[in-house]
CSV table of C-alpha atoms in Angstrom, one decimal:
chain,number,residue,atom,x,y,z
S,1,UNK,CA,-0.4,-0.8,-0.4
S,2,UNK,CA,1.4,4.3,-0.5
S,3,UNK,CA,1.2,5.3,1.9
S,4,UNK,CA,2.3,9.5,2.2
S,5,UNK,CA,2.3,9.8,6.1
S,6,UNK,CA,2.8,7.8,9.2
S,7,UNK,CA,-1.3,7.6,10.0
S,8,UNK,CA,-1.7,5.9,6.7
S,9,UNK,CA,1.7,3.9,6.7
S,10,UNK,CA,0.2,2.5,10.6
S,11,UNK,CA,-3.9,2.1,9.2
S,12,UNK,CA,-2.4,0.5,5.7
S,13,UNK,CA,-0.1,-2.4,8.6
S,14,UNK,CA,-2.4,-2.3,10.8
S,15,UNK,CA,-5.3,-3.7,8.1
S,16,UNK,CA,-3.5,-6.2,7.1
S,17,UNK,CA,-0.8,-5.0,4.4
S,18,UNK,CA,2.0,-7.0,3.3
S,19,UNK,CA,4.1,-4.2,2.4
S,20,UNK,CA,4.0,0.0,3.1
S,21,UNK,CA,5.7,1.4,0.5
S,22,UNK,CA,6.3,5.2,2.3
S,23,UNK,CA,6.8,7.1,-1.3
S,24,UNK,CA,8.6,11.0,-0.9
S,25,UNK,CA,9.8,10.9,2.4
S,26,UNK,CA,13.1,13.0,3.2
S,27,UNK,CA,15.5,11.1,4.5
S,28,UNK,CA,14.9,11.6,8.0
S,29,UNK,CA,11.1,11.1,7.7
S,30,UNK,CA,11.0,7.7,6.9
S,31,UNK,CA,14.0,7.0,8.9
S,32,UNK,CA,11.7,7.6,11.8
S,33,UNK,CA,8.2,6.3,10.6
S,34,UNK,CA,9.9,3.1,9.4
S,35,UNK,CA,10.9,2.1,12.6
S,36,UNK,CA,6.8,3.6,13.9
S,37,UNK,CA,5.3,0.2,11.4
S,38,UNK,CA,8.3,-2.0,12.4
S,39,UNK,CA,7.8,-1.8,16.2
S,40,UNK,CA,4.5,-2.2,15.9
S,41,UNK,CA,4.2,-4.5,12.5
S,42,UNK,CA,7.4,-6.2,12.4
S,43,UNK,CA,5.6,-8.7,9.3
S,44,UNK,CA,5.0,-5.8,6.9
S,45,UNK,CA,7.6,-5.0,4.8
S,46,UNK,CA,8.5,-1.1,4.6
S,47,UNK,CA,10.0,0.3,1.2
S,48,UNK,CA,11.3,3.2,0.0
S,49,UNK,CA,10.6,5.0,-3.0
S,50,UNK,CA,10.4,8.7,-4.5
S,51,UNK,CA,13.0,10.5,-4.9
S,52,UNK,CA,15.7,8.3,-4.7
S,53,UNK,CA,18.9,8.2,-7.1
S,54,UNK,CA,22.3,6.5,-7.2
S,55,UNK,CA,23.8,9.4,-5.3
S,56,UNK,CA,21.6,10.0,-2.6
S,57,UNK,CA,20.7,5.9,-2.1
S,58,UNK,CA,22.8,6.4,1.2
S,59,UNK,CA,21.1,7.8,3.1
S,60,UNK,CA,18.3,6.1,2.4
S,61,UNK,CA,19.7,2.2,3.7
S,62,UNK,CA,19.0,1.2,7.5
S,63,UNK,CA,17.7,-0.9,9.3
S,64,UNK,CA,13.9,-0.4,9.1
S,65,UNK,CA,14.3,-0.4,5.1
S,66,UNK,CA,13.9,-3.4,3.6
S,67,UNK,CA,13.0,-2.6,-0.6
S,68,UNK,CA,14.0,0.2,-2.2
S,69,UNK,CA,13.0,1.8,-4.9
S,70,UNK,CA,14.2,3.9,-7.9
S,71,UNK,CA,12.5,5.2,-10.8
S,72,UNK,CA,15.3,7.1,-11.8
S,73,UNK,CA,16.7,3.0,-13.5
S,74,UNK,CA,14.1,3.6,-16.0
S,75,UNK,CA,13.2,7.2,-16.5
S,76,UNK,CA,16.9,8.6,-18.3
S,77,UNK,CA,17.0,5.3,-20.5
S,78,UNK,CA,16.9,6.4,-24.1
S,79,UNK,CA,14.1,5.2,-26.8
S,80,UNK,CA,15.0,2.7,-29.0
S,81,UNK,CA,13.3,3.0,-32.6
S,82,UNK,CA,13.3,-0.9,-33.6
S,83,UNK,CA,11.3,-3.1,-36.5
S,84,UNK,CA,10.5,-6.4,-36.7
S,85,UNK,CA,9.1,-7.7,-39.9
S,86,UNK,CA,8.2,-11.0,-39.6
């Protein structure tokens, strides 16, 4: 479940979400929210997403973060124009 606040993350995890995606949090806020989610629902996986790049990845890694999503890996990929004739 994608969450943009602590309240949403706690509600989603209490309702049985397997994974809580914390989207567009600053690294400091992310770690605080992830720690609270894990304290109440340790079985829930916590995913970090939004604004994460190779340059700032280290800031988002932590003991309560299970998964990191990085859209920059695909958003900056160049397009390839090709055709297939059968």
